Amino acid sequence: MYVCLCHGFTDRQVKCALEAGAGGSTAAVYRHFECAPRCGKCVPLVRDMVRAARTDEEPPVRR
Ligand code: FES
């Protein structure tokens, strides 16, 4: 599933980034992809994924 349509990265890519150590913050995930939020619609989901990675939980499903 695409997380960020502006930059074209997926939930799988975010999970890989988090596993690779980009889990310190939401901003760290964007730095990993060498970008910054454009429209910002993906920020809440990326934030949830970062939080879930910290607590070993599945991120909540957003619709
Ligand atoms: S969807 Fe990620 S910045 Fe627009």
XYZ file of C-alpha atoms in Angstrom, residues 4 6-7 9 17 22 26-38:
19
model
C 3.039 8.652 0.384
C 3.719 12.530 -3.467
C 7.004 10.641 -3.135
C 6.915 5.124 -1.029
C 13.466 1.918 6.732
C 15.221 5.227 10.599
C 8.860 10.774 11.701
C 11.350 13.231 10.233
C 13.997 10.488 10.179
C 11.790 8.397 7.914
C 11.512 11.248 5.411
C 15.262 11.826 5.629
C 15.750 8.133 4.858
C 13.844 8.671 1.612
C 15.709 11.946 1.025
C 12.531 13.972 0.947
C 10.245 16.075 3.097
C 6.464 15.982 3.321
C 4.891 17.855 0.435
